[in-house]
């Protein structure tokens, strides 16, 4: 029997999941481009308004592990559909929020949906895509945050001018629900369902409980450390490279473009790295290559404003941002047991959230109160990148 006969087209499944994920990510990134108007209308100061974005990271840290457990119990597709309902509820609450506090609460609710999708999207790819196409499908899926951030940044100002605050919040919620319908209809495995229905009914074996000690083995910890370092470096760039560039006289709009250029170039690197991993049957060489360039690229983007700055942005986008795809694709091999994936994805996303937090916490310390320690920050991040690469090299997986 053809091993792919029981699976729907991996391209269709990946695209449907990508559209839904992009809608969810656009909800996250609808705020920054209209932050000034929100602060004025809601009488929010800069400190409270910053929570409209940072609450997402906080929710991820708190809910990553419970979400993995829920995905194991109810399945990734069910959790994705729940995410659509949660995002609708949060967006509707935010649309009619009368003050900043209620709006922050609504963003926390939206953040719950975001972490559901972050964890359950890759699990859905693992479950519903043919094994020999998981890398390719993950390469497409991994674009959801990149595309969502671009969509939210470009579309929101136009919508805001046309239909106002309430309209923006409602239309993004509707968009997420519409694409969730696509997930409900398309993302399933009908041939396998028929095979299961035709098979003799057997008494189900009790499912073994998964303890968190399973994720504290040396090999797994090496893998987590490498991913932690990647996220630290990425957030150092996204959070602070524009400030460095502006200090050097670069226009704010251009500095924002350069710092997010790697995310745009991931539209190329993510699918390419995924397809290559399927062709090679291996992820480790590609992941090592991606992580190897992250440290030097971070150093360039935090210390250079000439041609080397552009080299850092382009290399990071075309090579470095192939790393997340390889991380997600190889994770099941590192864990060794498929039944660990649901809870394990929660652990991995906790590592991601911690890395992002550490990136935004450590970098200001390295820069100092006057934000002048750019060379120090760049060198430290570069060294951490090499240490993370060494940890990944020691980790055993294909």
CSV table of C-alpha atoms in Angstrom, one decimal:
chain,number,residue,atom,x,y,z
A,1,UNK,CA,0.0,0.0,0.0
A,2,UNK,CA,1.2,3.5,-0.7
A,3,UNK,CA,2.0,5.0,2.6
A,4,UNK,CA,0.7,8.4,1.5
A,5,UNK,CA,-2.7,7.1,0.4
A,6,UNK,CA,-4.3,7.6,3.7
A,7,UNK,CA,-3.1,11.2,3.9
A,8,UNK,CA,-4.6,14.3,2.3
A,9,UNK,CA,-2.3,16.5,0.2
A,10,UNK,CA,0.4,17.8,2.5
A,11,UNK,CA,0.3,21.1,0.6
A,12,UNK,CA,-3.4,21.6,1.2
A,13,UNK,CA,-3.1,20.8,4.9
A,14,UNK,CA,-0.1,23.0,5.3
A,15,UNK,CA,-1.7,26.0,3.5
A,16,UNK,CA,-5.0,25.7,5.4
A,17,UNK,CA,-3.1,25.6,8.7
A,18,UNK,CA,-0.9,28.5,7.5
A,19,UNK,CA,-3.9,30.7,6.7
A,20,UNK,CA,-5.4,30.1,10.1
A,21,UNK,CA,-2.1,30.7,11.9
A,22,UNK,CA,-1.5,33.9,9.9
A,23,UNK,CA,-4.9,35.2,11.0
A,24,UNK,CA,-4.1,34.5,14.6
A,25,UNK,CA,-0.7,36.1,14.4
A,26,UNK,CA,-2.2,39.2,12.7
A,27,UNK,CA,-4.3,39.6,15.8
A,28,UNK,CA,-1.2,39.8,17.9
A,29,UNK,CA,0.5,42.3,15.6
A,30,UNK,CA,-2.6,44.6,15.1
A,31,UNK,CA,-1.6,46.7,18.1
A,32,UNK,CA,1.9,48.3,17.5
A,33,UNK,CA,1.0,50.3,14.4
A,34,UNK,CA,-2.0,52.0,16.1
A,35,UNK,CA,-0.5,52.1,19.6
A,36,UNK,CA,-0.5,55.9,19.7
A,37,UNK,CA,-4.2,56.2,19.0
A,38,UNK,CA,-5.0,53.4,21.5
A,39,UNK,CA,-3.0,55.2,24.2
A,40,UNK,CA,-4.9,58.4,23.5
A,41,UNK,CA,-8.4,56.9,23.3
A,42,UNK,CA,-7.9,54.6,26.4
A,43,UNK,CA,-5.9,57.2,28.5
A,44,UNK,CA,-3.0,54.7,28.8
A,45,UNK,CA,0.5,55.7,29.6
A,46,UNK,CA,3.5,54.1,27.9
A,47,UNK,CA,4.1,51.6,30.8
A,48,UNK,CA,0.5,50.2,30.8
A,49,UNK,CA,0.3,50.3,27.0
A,50,UNK,CA,3.4,48.1,26.7
A,51,UNK,CA,1.4,45.3,28.3
A,52,UNK,CA,-0.7,45.2,25.2
A,53,UNK,CA,2.1,43.3,23.6
A,54,UNK,CA,4.2,41.9,26.4
A,55,UNK,CA,1.2,40.1,27.9
A,56,UNK,CA,1.6,37.6,25.1
A,57,UNK,CA,5.0,36.5,26.3
A,58,UNK,CA,3.7,36.3,29.9
A,59,UNK,CA,0.8,34.1,28.8
A,60,UNK,CA,3.1,31.8,26.9
A,61,UNK,CA,5.3,31.2,29.9
A,62,UNK,CA,2.4,30.5,32.1
A,63,UNK,CA,0.3,28.3,29.8
A,64,UNK,CA,2.9,26.5,27.6
A,65,UNK,CA,3.0,23.3,29.8
A,66,UNK,CA,-0.8,23.1,30.5
A,67,UNK,CA,-1.5,23.6,26.7
A,68,UNK,CA,0.8,20.7,25.9
A,69,UNK,CA,-1.1,18.5,28.3
A,70,UNK,CA,-4.5,19.7,26.8
A,71,UNK,CA,-3.2,18.9,23.3
A,72,UNK,CA,-2.3,15.4,24.4
A,73,UNK,CA,-5.8,14.9,25.9
A,74,UNK,CA,-8.0,16.5,23.2
A,75,UNK,CA,-5.9,16.4,20.1
A,76,UNK,CA,-4.3,19.3,18.2
A,77,UNK,CA,-7.2,19.9,15.8
A,78,UNK,CA,-9.7,20.3,18.6
A,79,UNK,CA,-7.3,22.8,20.4
A,80,UNK,CA,-6.9,24.8,17.2
A,81,UNK,CA,-10.7,25.1,16.9
A,82,UNK,CA,-10.9,26.1,20.5
A,83,UNK,CA,-8.3,28.8,19.8
A,84,UNK,CA,-10.6,30.3,17.2
A,85,UNK,CA,-13.4,30.6,19.7
A,86,UNK,CA,-11.0,32.1,22.3
A,87,UNK,CA,-9.6,34.6,19.9
A,88,UNK,CA,-13.1,35.6,18.9
A,89,UNK,CA,-14.1,36.1,22.6
A,90,UNK,CA,-11.0,38.1,23.4
A,91,UNK,CA,-11.3,40.3,20.3
A,92,UNK,CA,-15.0,41.0,21.0
A,93,UNK,CA,-14.2,41.9,24.6
A,94,UNK,CA,-11.4,44.2,23.4
A,95,UNK,CA,-13.6,45.8,20.7
A,96,UNK,CA,-16.0,47.1,23.3
A,97,UNK,CA,-13.4,47.7,26.1
A,98,UNK,CA,-14.1,50.9,27.9
A,99,UNK,CA,-10.7,51.3,29.4
A,100,UNK,CA,-7.1,50.2,29.2
A,101,UNK,CA,-7.4,47.5,31.9
A,102,UNK,CA,-10.2,45.7,30.1
A,103,UNK,CA,-8.2,46.0,26.8
A,104,UNK,CA,-5.2,44.4,28.5
A,105,UNK,CA,-7.4,41.6,29.8
A,106,UNK,CA,-8.7,41.0,26.3
A,107,UNK,CA,-5.2,40.8,24.9
A,108,UNK,CA,-4.4,38.2,27.5
A,109,UNK,CA,-7.3,36.1,26.3
A,110,UNK,CA,-6.1,36.6,22.7
A,111,UNK,CA,-2.7,35.5,24.0
A,112,UNK,CA,-4.2,32.2,25.2
A,113,UNK,CA,-5.4,31.5,21.6
A,114,UNK,CA,-1.9,32.4,20.4
A,115,UNK,CA,-0.1,29.9,22.6
A,116,UNK,CA,-2.7,27.2,21.7
A,117,UNK,CA,-1.9,27.7,18.0
A,118,UNK,CA,1.9,27.9,18.6
A,119,UNK,CA,1.9,24.5,20.2
A,120,UNK,CA,-0.9,22.7,18.3
A,121,UNK,CA,0.0,23.9,14.8
A,122,UNK,CA,3.2,21.8,14.6
A,123,UNK,CA,1.4,18.9,16.3
A,124,UNK,CA,-1.3,19.0,13.6
A,125,UNK,CA,1.4,18.8,10.9
A,126,UNK,CA,2.9,15.8,12.6
A,127,UNK,CA,-0.4,14.1,12.9
A,128,UNK,CA,-2.1,14.7,9.6
A,129,UNK,CA,0.8,15.0,7.1
A,130,UNK,CA,2.5,12.0,5.5
A,131,UNK,CA,5.8,11.2,7.4
A,132,UNK,CA,8.0,11.8,4.3
A,133,UNK,CA,6.5,15.3,3.9
A,134,UNK,CA,6.5,16.6,7.4
A,135,UNK,CA,9.6,18.8,6.9
A,136,UNK,CA,8.1,20.4,3.8
A,137,UNK,CA,4.8,21.0,5.5
A,138,UNK,CA,6.5,22.4,8.6
A,139,UNK,CA,8.4,24.7,6.3
A,140,UNK,CA,5.2,26.2,5.1
A,141,UNK,CA,3.5,26.2,8.5
A,142,UNK,CA,6.5,28.0,10.1
A,143,UNK,CA,5.7,31.1,8.1
A,144,UNK,CA,2.6,31.9,10.1
A,145,UNK,CA,4.1,34.5,12.5
A,146,UNK,CA,6.2,36.1,9.7
A,147,UNK,CA,3.2,36.5,7.5
A,148,UNK,CA,0.9,37.5,10.4
A,149,UNK,CA,3.2,40.2,11.5
A,150,UNK,CA,3.5,41.6,8.0
A,151,UNK,CA,-0.3,41.4,7.5
A,152,UNK,CA,-1.0,43.0,10.8
A,153,UNK,CA,1.5,45.8,10.2
A,154,UNK,CA,0.3,46.6,6.6
A,155,UNK,CA,-3.4,46.0,6.8
A,156,UNK,CA,-4.2,47.5,10.3
A,157,UNK,CA,-3.6,51.2,9.5
A,158,UNK,CA,-5.8,51.1,6.4
A,159,UNK,CA,-8.6,49.3,8.2
A,160,UNK,CA,-8.3,51.6,11.2
A,161,UNK,CA,-8.7,54.6,9.1
A,162,UNK,CA,-11.7,53.0,7.2
A,163,UNK,CA,-13.7,51.3,9.9
A,164,UNK,CA,-12.2,52.4,13.2
A,165,UNK,CA,-11.0,50.6,16.3
A,166,UNK,CA,-14.0,48.4,16.8
A,167,UNK,CA,-14.1,47.4,13.1
A,168,UNK,CA,-10.4,46.3,13.2
A,169,UNK,CA,-10.9,44.2,16.3
A,170,UNK,CA,-14.1,42.5,14.9
A,171,UNK,CA,-12.8,41.9,11.4
A,172,UNK,CA,-9.6,40.1,12.6
A,173,UNK,CA,-11.8,37.9,14.8
A,174,UNK,CA,-14.1,37.1,11.9
A,175,UNK,CA,-11.0,36.3,9.7
A,176,UNK,CA,-9.7,33.8,12.3
A,177,UNK,CA,-13.1,32.1,12.6
A,178,UNK,CA,-13.5,31.8,8.8
A,179,UNK,CA,-10.1,30.2,8.4
A,180,UNK,CA,-10.8,27.9,11.4
A,181,UNK,CA,-13.8,26.6,9.4
A,182,UNK,CA,-11.2,25.6,6.8
A,183,UNK,CA,-9.3,23.7,9.4
A,184,UNK,CA,-12.4,21.9,10.6
A,185,UNK,CA,-13.3,20.8,7.1
A,186,UNK,CA,-9.9,20.1,5.5
A,187,UNK,CA,-7.5,19.0,8.2
A,188,UNK,CA,-8.5,15.4,8.7
A,189,UNK,CA,-7.5,12.0,7.5
A,190,UNK,CA,-10.6,10.3,6.1
A,191,UNK,CA,-8.8,7.2,4.7
A,192,UNK,CA,-7.4,6.5,8.1
A,193,UNK,CA,-10.8,7.1,9.7
A,194,UNK,CA,-12.3,4.5,7.3
A,195,UNK,CA,-9.5,2.0,8.0
A,196,UNK,CA,-10.0,2.4,11.8
A,197,UNK,CA,-13.8,2.0,11.4
A,198,UNK,CA,-13.4,-1.2,9.4
A,199,UNK,CA,-10.9,-2.7,11.8
A,200,UNK,CA,-12.0,-5.1,14.5
A,201,UNK,CA,-12.7,-3.3,17.7
A,202,UNK,CA,-10.0,-4.1,20.3
A,203,UNK,CA,-9.8,-3.1,23.9
A,204,UNK,CA,-7.7,0.1,24.1
A,205,UNK,CA,-4.5,-0.2,26.0
A,206,UNK,CA,-4.2,2.3,28.9
A,207,UNK,CA,-2.2,5.3,27.8
A,208,UNK,CA,1.0,5.7,29.6
A,209,UNK,CA,1.4,8.8,31.7
A,210,UNK,CA,4.1,11.2,30.6
A,211,UNK,CA,6.3,12.7,33.3
A,212,UNK,CA,8.2,15.9,32.9
A,213,UNK,CA,11.4,13.9,33.8
A,214,UNK,CA,11.3,12.6,30.3
A,215,UNK,CA,12.3,16.0,29.1
A,216,UNK,CA,15.2,16.5,31.4
A,217,UNK,CA,17.6,14.0,29.9
A,218,UNK,CA,21.0,15.4,28.9
A,219,UNK,CA,20.4,15.0,25.1
A,220,UNK,CA,17.0,16.8,25.3
A,221,UNK,CA,18.5,19.6,27.5
A,222,UNK,CA,21.2,20.2,24.9
A,223,UNK,CA,18.5,20.6,22.2
A,224,UNK,CA,16.5,23.0,24.4
A,225,UNK,CA,19.6,25.1,25.2
A,226,UNK,CA,20.3,25.6,21.5
A,227,UNK,CA,16.7,26.7,20.9
A,228,UNK,CA,16.8,29.0,23.9
A,229,UNK,CA,19.9,30.7,22.5
A,230,UNK,CA,18.3,31.1,19.1
A,231,UNK,CA,15.3,33.0,20.6
A,232,UNK,CA,17.5,35.1,22.8
A,233,UNK,CA,19.5,36.3,19.8
A,234,UNK,CA,16.4,36.9,17.7
A,235,UNK,CA,14.7,39.0,20.3
A,236,UNK,CA,17.9,41.0,20.9
A,237,UNK,CA,17.8,41.9,17.2
A,238,UNK,CA,14.1,42.6,16.9
A,239,UNK,CA,14.0,44.5,20.2
A,240,UNK,CA,17.2,46.5,20.1
A,241,UNK,CA,18.8,46.7,16.6
A,242,UNK,CA,16.4,49.5,15.5
A,243,UNK,CA,17.5,51.6,18.5
A,244,UNK,CA,21.2,51.1,17.6
A,245,UNK,CA,20.6,52.0,14.0
A,246,UNK,CA,18.7,55.1,14.9
A,247,UNK,CA,21.5,56.2,17.3
A,248,UNK,CA,23.8,56.0,14.2
A,249,UNK,CA,21.5,58.3,12.2
A,250,UNK,CA,19.4,55.7,10.3
A,251,UNK,CA,15.8,56.7,9.6
A,252,UNK,CA,13.4,54.9,12.0
A,253,UNK,CA,11.4,53.5,9.1
A,254,UNK,CA,14.5,52.1,7.5
A,255,UNK,CA,15.8,50.7,10.8
A,256,UNK,CA,12.5,48.9,11.3
A,257,UNK,CA,12.7,47.4,7.8
A,258,UNK,CA,16.2,46.2,8.2
A,259,UNK,CA,15.6,44.6,11.6
A,260,UNK,CA,12.5,42.7,10.3
A,261,UNK,CA,14.0,41.9,6.9
A,262,UNK,CA,15.2,38.4,8.2
A,263,UNK,CA,11.5,37.6,9.0
A,264,UNK,CA,10.5,38.5,5.5
A,265,UNK,CA,13.3,36.4,4.0
A,266,UNK,CA,12.1,33.5,6.1
A,267,UNK,CA,9.4,33.2,3.4
A,268,UNK,CA,12.2,31.7,1.3
A,269,UNK,CA,14.4,29.9,3.8
A,270,UNK,CA,11.6,28.2,5.8
A,271,UNK,CA,10.1,26.1,2.9
A,272,UNK,CA,13.5,25.5,1.4
A,273,UNK,CA,15.0,24.1,4.6
A,274,UNK,CA,11.9,22.0,5.2
A,275,UNK,CA,12.0,20.5,1.7
A,276,UNK,CA,15.8,19.9,1.9
A,277,UNK,CA,15.3,18.0,5.2
A,278,UNK,CA,12.8,15.7,3.5
A,279,UNK,CA,15.1,15.1,0.6
A,280,UNK,CA,18.1,14.4,2.8
A,281,UNK,CA,16.2,12.5,5.4
A,282,UNK,CA,18.2,14.5,8.0
A,283,UNK,CA,17.7,17.8,9.9
A,284,UNK,CA,20.9,18.1,12.0
A,285,UNK,CA,23.3,19.4,9.3
A,286,UNK,CA,20.8,22.0,8.3
A,287,UNK,CA,20.0,23.0,11.8
A,288,UNK,CA,23.7,23.3,12.7
A,289,UNK,CA,24.2,25.6,9.6
A,290,UNK,CA,21.3,27.8,10.6
A,291,UNK,CA,22.4,28.2,14.2
A,292,UNK,CA,26.0,28.7,13.3
A,293,UNK,CA,25.2,32.0,11.5
A,294,UNK,CA,22.9,33.4,14.2
A,295,UNK,CA,25.6,34.6,16.6
A,296,UNK,CA,27.7,36.4,13.9
A,297,UNK,CA,24.6,37.9,12.3
A,298,UNK,CA,23.4,39.3,15.7
A,299,UNK,CA,26.9,40.8,16.2
A,300,UNK,CA,26.7,42.5,12.9
A,301,UNK,CA,23.1,43.9,13.4
A,302,UNK,CA,24.0,45.3,16.8
A,303,UNK,CA,27.3,46.9,15.8
A,304,UNK,CA,27.3,47.7,12.1
A,305,UNK,CA,25.5,50.3,9.9
A,306,UNK,CA,27.3,49.8,6.5
A,307,UNK,CA,27.2,46.9,4.0
A,308,UNK,CA,27.9,44.4,6.8
A,309,UNK,CA,24.6,45.3,8.5
A,310,UNK,CA,22.8,44.2,5.3
A,311,UNK,CA,24.9,41.1,5.1
A,312,UNK,CA,23.9,40.2,8.6
A,313,UNK,CA,20.2,40.7,7.9
A,314,UNK,CA,20.2,38.8,4.6
A,315,UNK,CA,22.2,35.8,5.9
A,316,UNK,CA,20.1,35.6,9.1
A,317,UNK,CA,17.0,35.6,7.0
A,318,UNK,CA,18.1,33.1,4.3
A,319,UNK,CA,20.0,30.7,6.5
A,320,UNK,CA,19.5,31.5,10.2
A,321,UNK,CA,15.7,31.5,10.1
A,322,UNK,CA,15.7,28.0,8.6
A,323,UNK,CA,16.5,27.0,12.2
A,324,UNK,CA,12.9,27.0,13.7
A,325,UNK,CA,11.7,24.6,10.9
A,326,UNK,CA,14.5,22.2,11.6
A,327,UNK,CA,13.9,22.4,15.4
A,328,UNK,CA,10.2,21.5,15.0
A,329,UNK,CA,10.9,18.8,12.4
A,330,UNK,CA,13.6,17.1,14.3
A,331,UNK,CA,12.0,17.4,17.8
A,332,UNK,CA,10.2,14.1,17.6
A,333,UNK,CA,13.5,12.4,16.8
A,334,UNK,CA,15.1,14.0,19.8
A,335,UNK,CA,12.3,12.9,22.1
A,336,UNK,CA,12.4,9.4,20.7
A,337,UNK,CA,8.8,8.5,21.5
A,338,UNK,CA,5.8,9.9,19.5
A,339,UNK,CA,3.6,9.9,22.6
A,340,UNK,CA,5.8,12.5,24.2
A,341,UNK,CA,5.2,15.1,21.4
A,342,UNK,CA,2.1,16.8,22.8
A,343,UNK,CA,3.4,17.5,26.2
A,344,UNK,CA,6.9,18.0,24.7
A,345,UNK,CA,5.7,20.7,22.5
A,346,UNK,CA,4.5,22.6,25.5
A,347,UNK,CA,8.0,22.2,27.0
A,348,UNK,CA,9.6,23.5,23.8
A,349,UNK,CA,7.3,26.5,23.7
A,350,UNK,CA,8.2,27.2,27.3
A,351,UNK,CA,11.8,27.2,26.3
A,352,UNK,CA,11.0,29.6,23.4
A,353,UNK,CA,9.1,32.0,25.7
A,354,UNK,CA,12.0,31.9,28.2
A,355,UNK,CA,14.5,32.6,25.5
A,356,UNK,CA,12.5,35.6,24.3
A,357,UNK,CA,12.2,36.9,27.8
A,358,UNK,CA,16.0,36.5,28.4
A,359,UNK,CA,16.8,38.2,25.2
A,360,UNK,CA,14.8,41.2,26.2
A,361,UNK,CA,16.1,41.1,29.8
A,362,UNK,CA,19.8,40.5,29.2
A,363,UNK,CA,20.4,42.9,26.3
A,364,UNK,CA,19.5,46.1,28.2
A,365,UNK,CA,21.9,45.0,31.0
A,366,UNK,CA,24.7,44.5,28.5
A,367,UNK,CA,23.9,47.9,26.9
A,368,UNK,CA,24.0,49.8,30.2
A,369,UNK,CA,21.9,52.7,31.3
A,370,UNK,CA,23.1,54.9,28.5
A,371,UNK,CA,22.6,52.3,25.8
A,372,UNK,CA,26.2,52.5,24.7
A,373,UNK,CA,27.4,48.9,25.2
A,374,UNK,CA,26.5,47.7,21.7
A,375,UNK,CA,29.9,46.0,21.1
A,376,UNK,CA,29.6,44.1,24.4
A,377,UNK,CA,26.1,43.0,23.7
A,378,UNK,CA,26.9,41.9,20.2
A,379,UNK,CA,30.0,39.9,21.3
A,380,UNK,CA,28.1,38.2,24.2
A,381,UNK,CA,25.2,37.2,21.8
A,382,UNK,CA,27.7,36.0,19.3
A,383,UNK,CA,29.5,33.8,21.9
A,384,UNK,CA,26.2,32.5,23.1
A,385,UNK,CA,25.3,31.6,19.5
A,386,UNK,CA,28.5,29.6,19.2
A,387,UNK,CA,27.9,27.9,22.5
A,388,UNK,CA,24.4,27.0,21.4
A,389,UNK,CA,25.7,25.6,18.2
A,390,UNK,CA,28.2,23.4,20.1
A,391,UNK,CA,25.3,22.1,22.3
A,392,UNK,CA,23.3,21.2,19.2
A,393,UNK,CA,26.4,19.4,17.7
A,394,UNK,CA,26.6,17.3,20.9
A,395,UNK,CA,22.9,16.5,20.7
A,396,UNK,CA,22.1,13.1,19.1
A,397,UNK,CA,19.5,13.2,16.3
A,398,UNK,CA,19.4,12.8,12.6
